[in-house]
PDB file of N, CA and C in Angstrom:
ATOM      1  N   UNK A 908     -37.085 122.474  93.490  1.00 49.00           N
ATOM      2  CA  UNK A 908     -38.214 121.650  93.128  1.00 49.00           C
ATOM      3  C   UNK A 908     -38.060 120.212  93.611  1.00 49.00           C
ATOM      4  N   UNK A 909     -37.029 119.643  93.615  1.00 57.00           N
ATOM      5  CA  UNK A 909     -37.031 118.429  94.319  1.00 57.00           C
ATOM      6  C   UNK A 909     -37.024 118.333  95.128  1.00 57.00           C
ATOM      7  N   UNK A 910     -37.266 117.008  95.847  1.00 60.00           N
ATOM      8  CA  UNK A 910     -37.585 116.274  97.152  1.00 60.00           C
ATOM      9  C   UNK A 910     -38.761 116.652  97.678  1.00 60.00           C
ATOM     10  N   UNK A 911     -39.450 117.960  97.524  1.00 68.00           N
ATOM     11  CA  UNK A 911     -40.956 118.014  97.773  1.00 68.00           C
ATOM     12  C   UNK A 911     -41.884 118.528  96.909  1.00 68.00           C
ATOM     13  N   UNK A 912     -42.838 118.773  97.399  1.00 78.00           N
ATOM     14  CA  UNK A 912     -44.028 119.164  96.376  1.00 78.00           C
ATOM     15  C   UNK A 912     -43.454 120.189  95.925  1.00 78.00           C
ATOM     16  N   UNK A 913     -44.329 120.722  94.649  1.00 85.00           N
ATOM     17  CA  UNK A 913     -44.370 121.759  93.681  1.00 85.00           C
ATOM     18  C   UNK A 913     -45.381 123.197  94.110  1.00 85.00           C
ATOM     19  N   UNK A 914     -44.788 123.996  94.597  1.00 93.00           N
ATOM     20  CA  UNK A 914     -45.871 125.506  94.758  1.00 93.00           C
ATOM     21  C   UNK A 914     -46.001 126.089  92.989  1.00 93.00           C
ATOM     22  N   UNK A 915     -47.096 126.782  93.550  1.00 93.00           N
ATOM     23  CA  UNK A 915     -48.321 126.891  92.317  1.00 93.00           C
ATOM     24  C   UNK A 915     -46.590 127.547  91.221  1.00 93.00           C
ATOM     25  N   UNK A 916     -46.117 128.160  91.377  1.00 95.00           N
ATOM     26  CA  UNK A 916     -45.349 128.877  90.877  1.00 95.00           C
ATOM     27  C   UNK A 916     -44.475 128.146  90.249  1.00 95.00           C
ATOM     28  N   UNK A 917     -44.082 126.840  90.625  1.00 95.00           N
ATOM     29  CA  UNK A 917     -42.939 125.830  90.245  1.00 95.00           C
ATOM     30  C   UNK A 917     -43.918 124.974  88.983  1.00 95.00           C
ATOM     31  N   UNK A 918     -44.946 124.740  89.684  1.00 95.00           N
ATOM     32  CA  UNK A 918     -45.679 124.161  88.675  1.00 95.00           C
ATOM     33  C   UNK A 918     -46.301 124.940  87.254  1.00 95.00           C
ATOM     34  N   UNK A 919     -46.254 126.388  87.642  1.00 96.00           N
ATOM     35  CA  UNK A 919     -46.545 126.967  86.431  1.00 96.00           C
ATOM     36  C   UNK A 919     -45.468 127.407  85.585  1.00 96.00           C
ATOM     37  N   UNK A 920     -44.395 127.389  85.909  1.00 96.00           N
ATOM     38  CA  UNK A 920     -43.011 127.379  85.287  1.00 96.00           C
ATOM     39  C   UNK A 920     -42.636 126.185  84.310  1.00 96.00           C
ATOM     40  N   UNK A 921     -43.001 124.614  85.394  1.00 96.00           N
ATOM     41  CA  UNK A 921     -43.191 123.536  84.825  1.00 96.00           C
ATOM     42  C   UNK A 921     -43.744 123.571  83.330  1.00 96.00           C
ATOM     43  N   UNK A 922     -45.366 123.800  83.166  1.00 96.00           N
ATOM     44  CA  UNK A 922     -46.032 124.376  82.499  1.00 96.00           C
ATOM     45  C   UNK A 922     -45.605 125.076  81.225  1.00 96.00           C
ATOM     46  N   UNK A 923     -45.377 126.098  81.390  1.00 97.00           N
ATOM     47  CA  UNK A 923     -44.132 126.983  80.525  1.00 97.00           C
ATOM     48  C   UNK A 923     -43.149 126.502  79.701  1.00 97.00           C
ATOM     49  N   UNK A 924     -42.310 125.724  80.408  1.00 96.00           N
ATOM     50  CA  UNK A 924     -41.212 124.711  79.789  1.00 96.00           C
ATOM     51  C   UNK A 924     -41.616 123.673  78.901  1.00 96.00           C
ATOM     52  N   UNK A 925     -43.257 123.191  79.386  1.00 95.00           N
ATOM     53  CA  UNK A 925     -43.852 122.276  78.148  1.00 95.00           C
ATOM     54  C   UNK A 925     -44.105 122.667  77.041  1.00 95.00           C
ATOM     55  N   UNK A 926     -44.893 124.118  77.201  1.00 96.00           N
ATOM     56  CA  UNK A 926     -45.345 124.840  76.066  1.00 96.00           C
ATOM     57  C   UNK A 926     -44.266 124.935  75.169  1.00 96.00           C
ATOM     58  N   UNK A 927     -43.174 125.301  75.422  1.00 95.00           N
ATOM     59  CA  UNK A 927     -42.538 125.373  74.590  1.00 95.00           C
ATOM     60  C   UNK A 927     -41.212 124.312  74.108  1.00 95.00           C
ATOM     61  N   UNK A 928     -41.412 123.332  74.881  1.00 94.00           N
ATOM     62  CA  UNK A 928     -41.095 122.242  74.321  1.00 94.00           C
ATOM     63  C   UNK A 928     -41.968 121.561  73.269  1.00 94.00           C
ATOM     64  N   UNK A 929     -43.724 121.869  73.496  1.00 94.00           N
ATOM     65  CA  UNK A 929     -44.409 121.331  72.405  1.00 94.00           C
ATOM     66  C   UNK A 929     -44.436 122.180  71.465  1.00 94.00           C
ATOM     67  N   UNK A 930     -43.476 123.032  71.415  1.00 93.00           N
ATOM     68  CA  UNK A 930     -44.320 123.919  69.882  1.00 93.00           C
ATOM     69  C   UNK A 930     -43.714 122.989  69.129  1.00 93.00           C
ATOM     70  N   UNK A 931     -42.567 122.476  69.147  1.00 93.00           N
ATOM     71  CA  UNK A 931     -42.178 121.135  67.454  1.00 93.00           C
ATOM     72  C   UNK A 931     -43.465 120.503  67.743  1.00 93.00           C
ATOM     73  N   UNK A 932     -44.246 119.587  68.579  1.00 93.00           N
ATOM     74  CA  UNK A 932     -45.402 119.039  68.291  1.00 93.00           C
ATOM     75  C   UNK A 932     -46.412 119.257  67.359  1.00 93.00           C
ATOM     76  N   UNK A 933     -46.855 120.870  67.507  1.00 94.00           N
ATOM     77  CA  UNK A 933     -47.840 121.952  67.086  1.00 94.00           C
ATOM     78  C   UNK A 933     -47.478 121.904  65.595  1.00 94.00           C
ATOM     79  N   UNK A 934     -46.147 122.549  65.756  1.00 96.00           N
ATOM     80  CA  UNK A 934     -45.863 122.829  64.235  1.00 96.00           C
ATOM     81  C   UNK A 934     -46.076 121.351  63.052  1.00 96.00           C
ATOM     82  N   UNK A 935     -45.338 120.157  63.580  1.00 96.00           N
ATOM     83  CA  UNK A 935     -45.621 119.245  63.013  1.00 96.00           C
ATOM     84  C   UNK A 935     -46.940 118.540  62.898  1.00 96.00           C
ATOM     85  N   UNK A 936     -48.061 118.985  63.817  1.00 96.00           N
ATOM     86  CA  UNK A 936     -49.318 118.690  63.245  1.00 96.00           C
ATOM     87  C   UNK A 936     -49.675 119.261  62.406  1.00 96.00           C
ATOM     88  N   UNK A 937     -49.486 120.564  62.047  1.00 96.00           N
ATOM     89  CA  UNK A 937     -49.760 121.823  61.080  1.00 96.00           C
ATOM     90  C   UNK A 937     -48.961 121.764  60.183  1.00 96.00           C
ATOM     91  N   UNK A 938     -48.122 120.770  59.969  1.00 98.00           N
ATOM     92  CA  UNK A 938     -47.445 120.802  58.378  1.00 98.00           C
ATOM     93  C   UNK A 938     -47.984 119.578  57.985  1.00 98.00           C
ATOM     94  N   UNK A 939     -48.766 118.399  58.632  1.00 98.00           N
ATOM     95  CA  UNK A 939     -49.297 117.550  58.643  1.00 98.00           C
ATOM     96  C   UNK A 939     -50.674 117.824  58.054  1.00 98.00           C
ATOM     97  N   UNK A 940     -51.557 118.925  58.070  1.00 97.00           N
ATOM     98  CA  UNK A 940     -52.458 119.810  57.865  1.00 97.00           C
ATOM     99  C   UNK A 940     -53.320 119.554  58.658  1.00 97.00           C
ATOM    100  N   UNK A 941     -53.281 119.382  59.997  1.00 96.00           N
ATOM    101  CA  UNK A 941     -54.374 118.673  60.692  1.00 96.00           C
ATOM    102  C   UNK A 941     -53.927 120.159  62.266  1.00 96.00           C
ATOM    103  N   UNK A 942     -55.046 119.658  62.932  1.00 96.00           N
ATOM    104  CA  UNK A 942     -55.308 120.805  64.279  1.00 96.00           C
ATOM    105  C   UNK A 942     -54.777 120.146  65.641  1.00 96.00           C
ATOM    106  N   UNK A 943     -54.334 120.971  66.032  1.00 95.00           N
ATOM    107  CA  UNK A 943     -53.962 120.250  67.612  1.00 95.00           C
ATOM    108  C   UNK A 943     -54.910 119.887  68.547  1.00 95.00           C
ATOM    109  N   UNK A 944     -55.329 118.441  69.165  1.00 92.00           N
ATOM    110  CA  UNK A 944     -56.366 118.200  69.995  1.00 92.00           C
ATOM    111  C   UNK A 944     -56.990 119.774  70.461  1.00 92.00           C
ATOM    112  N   UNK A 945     -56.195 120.470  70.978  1.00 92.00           N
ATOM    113  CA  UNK A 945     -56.636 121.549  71.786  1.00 92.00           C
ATOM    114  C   UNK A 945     -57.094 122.397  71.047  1.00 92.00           C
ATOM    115  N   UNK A 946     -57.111 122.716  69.966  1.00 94.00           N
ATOM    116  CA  UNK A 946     -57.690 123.643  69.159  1.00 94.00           C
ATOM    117  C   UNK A 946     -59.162 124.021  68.361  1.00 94.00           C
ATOM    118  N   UNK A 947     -59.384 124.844  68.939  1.00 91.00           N
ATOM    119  CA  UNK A 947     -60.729 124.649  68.242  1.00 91.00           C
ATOM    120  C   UNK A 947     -61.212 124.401  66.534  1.00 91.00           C
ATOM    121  N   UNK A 948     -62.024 123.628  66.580  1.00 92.00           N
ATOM    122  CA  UNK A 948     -62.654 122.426  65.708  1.00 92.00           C
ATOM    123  C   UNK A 948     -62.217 121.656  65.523  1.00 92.00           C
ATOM    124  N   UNK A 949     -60.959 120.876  66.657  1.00 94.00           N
ATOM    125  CA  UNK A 949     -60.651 119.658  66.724  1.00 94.00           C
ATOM    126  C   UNK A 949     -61.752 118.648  67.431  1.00 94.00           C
ATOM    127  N   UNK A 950     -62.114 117.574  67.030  1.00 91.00           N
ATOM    128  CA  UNK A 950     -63.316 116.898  67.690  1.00 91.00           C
ATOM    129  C   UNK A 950     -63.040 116.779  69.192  1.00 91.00           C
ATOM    130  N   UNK A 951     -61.744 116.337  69.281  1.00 93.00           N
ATOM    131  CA  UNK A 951     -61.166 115.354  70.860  1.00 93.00           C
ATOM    132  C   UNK A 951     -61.194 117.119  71.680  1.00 93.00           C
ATOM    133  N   UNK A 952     -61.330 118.240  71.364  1.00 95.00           N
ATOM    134  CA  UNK A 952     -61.246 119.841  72.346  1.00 95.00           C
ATOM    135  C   UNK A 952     -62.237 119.285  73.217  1.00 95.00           C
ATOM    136  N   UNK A 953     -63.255 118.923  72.732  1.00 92.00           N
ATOM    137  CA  UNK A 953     -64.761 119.613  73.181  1.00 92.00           C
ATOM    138  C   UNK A 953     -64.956 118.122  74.168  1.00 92.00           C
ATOM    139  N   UNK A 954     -64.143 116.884  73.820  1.00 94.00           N
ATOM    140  CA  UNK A 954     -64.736 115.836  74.849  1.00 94.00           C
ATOM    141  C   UNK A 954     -63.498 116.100  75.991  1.00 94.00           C
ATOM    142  N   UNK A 955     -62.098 116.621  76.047  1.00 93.00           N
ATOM    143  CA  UNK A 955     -61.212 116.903  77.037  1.00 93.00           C
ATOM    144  C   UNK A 955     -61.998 117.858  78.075  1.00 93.00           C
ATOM    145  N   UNK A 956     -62.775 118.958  76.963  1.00 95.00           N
ATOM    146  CA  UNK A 956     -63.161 120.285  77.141  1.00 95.00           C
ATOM    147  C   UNK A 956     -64.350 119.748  78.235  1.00 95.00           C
ATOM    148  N   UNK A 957     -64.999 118.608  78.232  1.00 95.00           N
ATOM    149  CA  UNK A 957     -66.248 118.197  79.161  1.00 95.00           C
ATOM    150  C   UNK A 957     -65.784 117.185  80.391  1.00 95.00           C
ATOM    151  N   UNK A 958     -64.581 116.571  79.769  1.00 93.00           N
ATOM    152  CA  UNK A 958     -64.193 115.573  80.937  1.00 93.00           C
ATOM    153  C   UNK A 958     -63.650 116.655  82.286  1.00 93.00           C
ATOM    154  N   UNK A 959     -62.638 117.814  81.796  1.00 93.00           N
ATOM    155  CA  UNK A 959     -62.264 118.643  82.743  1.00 93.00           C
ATOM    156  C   UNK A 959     -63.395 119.670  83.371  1.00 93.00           C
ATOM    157  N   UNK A 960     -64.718 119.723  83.048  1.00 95.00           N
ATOM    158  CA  UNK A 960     -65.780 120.657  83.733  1.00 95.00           C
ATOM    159  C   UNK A 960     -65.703 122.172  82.772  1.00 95.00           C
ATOM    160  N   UNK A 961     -65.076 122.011  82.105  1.00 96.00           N
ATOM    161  CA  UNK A 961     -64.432 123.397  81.233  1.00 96.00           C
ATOM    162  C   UNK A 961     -65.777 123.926  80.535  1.00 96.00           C
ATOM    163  N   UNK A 962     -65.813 125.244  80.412  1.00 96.00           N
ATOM    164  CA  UNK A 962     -66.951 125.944  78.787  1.00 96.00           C
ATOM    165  C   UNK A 962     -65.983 125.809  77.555  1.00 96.00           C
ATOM    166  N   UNK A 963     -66.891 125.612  76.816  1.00 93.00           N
ATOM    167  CA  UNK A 963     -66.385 125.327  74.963  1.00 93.00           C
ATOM    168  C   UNK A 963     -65.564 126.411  74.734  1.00 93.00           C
ATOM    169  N   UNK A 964     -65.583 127.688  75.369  1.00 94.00           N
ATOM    170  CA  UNK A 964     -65.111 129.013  74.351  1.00 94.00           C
ATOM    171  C   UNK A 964     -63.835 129.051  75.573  1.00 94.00           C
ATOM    172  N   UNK A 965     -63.256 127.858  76.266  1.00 96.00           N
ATOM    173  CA  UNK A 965     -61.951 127.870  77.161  1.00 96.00           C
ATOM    174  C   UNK A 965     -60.845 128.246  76.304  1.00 96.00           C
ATOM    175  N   UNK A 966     -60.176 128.915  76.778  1.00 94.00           N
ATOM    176  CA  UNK A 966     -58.865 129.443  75.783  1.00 94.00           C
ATOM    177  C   UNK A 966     -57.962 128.162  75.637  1.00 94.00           C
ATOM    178  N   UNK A 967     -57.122 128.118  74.201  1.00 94.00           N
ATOM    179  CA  UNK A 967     -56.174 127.196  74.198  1.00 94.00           C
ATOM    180  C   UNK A 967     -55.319 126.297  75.134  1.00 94.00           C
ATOM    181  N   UNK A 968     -54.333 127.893  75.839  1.00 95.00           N
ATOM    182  CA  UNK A 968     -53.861 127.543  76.468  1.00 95.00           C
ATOM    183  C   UNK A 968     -54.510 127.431  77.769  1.00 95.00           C
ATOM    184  N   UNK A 969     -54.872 127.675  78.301  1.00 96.00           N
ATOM    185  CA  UNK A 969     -55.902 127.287  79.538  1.00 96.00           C
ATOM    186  C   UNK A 969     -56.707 126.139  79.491  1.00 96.00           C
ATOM    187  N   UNK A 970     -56.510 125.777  78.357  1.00 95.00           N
ATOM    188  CA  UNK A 970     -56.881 123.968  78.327  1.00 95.00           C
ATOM    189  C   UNK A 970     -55.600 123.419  78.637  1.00 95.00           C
ATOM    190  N   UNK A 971     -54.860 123.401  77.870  1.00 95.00           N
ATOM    191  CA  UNK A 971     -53.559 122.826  78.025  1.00 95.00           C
ATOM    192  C   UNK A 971     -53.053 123.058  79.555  1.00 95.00           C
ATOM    193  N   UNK A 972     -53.056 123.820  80.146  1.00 96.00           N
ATOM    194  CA  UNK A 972     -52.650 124.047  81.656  1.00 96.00           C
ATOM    195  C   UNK A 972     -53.647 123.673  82.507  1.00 96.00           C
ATOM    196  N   UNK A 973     -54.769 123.596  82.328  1.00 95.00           N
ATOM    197  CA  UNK A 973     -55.521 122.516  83.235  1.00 95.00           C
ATOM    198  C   UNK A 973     -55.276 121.459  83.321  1.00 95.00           C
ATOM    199  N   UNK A 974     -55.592 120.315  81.736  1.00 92.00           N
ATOM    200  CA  UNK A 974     -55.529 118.759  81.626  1.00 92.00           C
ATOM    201  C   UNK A 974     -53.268 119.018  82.201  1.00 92.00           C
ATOM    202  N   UNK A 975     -52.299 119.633  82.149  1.00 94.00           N
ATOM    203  CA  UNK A 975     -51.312 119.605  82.596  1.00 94.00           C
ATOM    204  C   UNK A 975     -51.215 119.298  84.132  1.00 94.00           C
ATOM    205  N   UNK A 976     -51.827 120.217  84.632  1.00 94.00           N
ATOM    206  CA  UNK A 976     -52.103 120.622  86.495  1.00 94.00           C
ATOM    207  C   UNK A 976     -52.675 119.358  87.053  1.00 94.00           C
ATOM    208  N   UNK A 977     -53.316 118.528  86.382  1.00 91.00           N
ATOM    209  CA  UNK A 977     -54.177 117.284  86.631  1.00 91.00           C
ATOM    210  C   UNK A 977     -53.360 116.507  87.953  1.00 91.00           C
ATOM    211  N   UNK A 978     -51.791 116.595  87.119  1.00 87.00           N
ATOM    212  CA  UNK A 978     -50.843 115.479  87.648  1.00 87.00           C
ATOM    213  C   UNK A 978     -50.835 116.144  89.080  1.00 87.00           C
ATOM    214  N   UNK A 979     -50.851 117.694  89.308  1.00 86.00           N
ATOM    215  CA  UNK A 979     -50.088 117.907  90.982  1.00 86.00           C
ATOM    216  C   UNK A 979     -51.541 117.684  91.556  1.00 86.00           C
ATOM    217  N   UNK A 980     -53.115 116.785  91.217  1.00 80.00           N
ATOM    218  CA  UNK A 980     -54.050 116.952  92.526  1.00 80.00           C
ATOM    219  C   UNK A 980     -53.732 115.730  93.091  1.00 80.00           C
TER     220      UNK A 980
END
């Protein structure tokens, strides 16, 4: 992965490694009793959900791996 760009594959691995580095995030919003931006009937889903061109009924994670992918355009 270093010294040059990222193929789709490196970057979706990338990806992967976040997810599950954020689950302490997740969990600690949810003992917090509150929803993860990305989740549906969080308010901030649906304005990420319009800034990226996305439909409302976009899966979780397929939000999260889009606004992620942002960084390699």
């Amino acid at each position: 992965m270093a010294g040059g760009p990222m193929n789709a594959r490196d970057r979706e691995a990338a990806f992967q490694r976040h997810l599950e580095i954020a689950d302490a995030y997740v969990e600690a919003v949810h003992d917090a009793g509150h929803l993860a931006w990305f989740e549906g009937g969080h308010p901030n889903r649906y304005v990420i959900l319009a800034r990226l061109g996305l439909d409302d009924d976009t899966d979780e994670t397929d939000l999260r791996r889009a606004l992620f992918m942002r960084r390699y355009r």
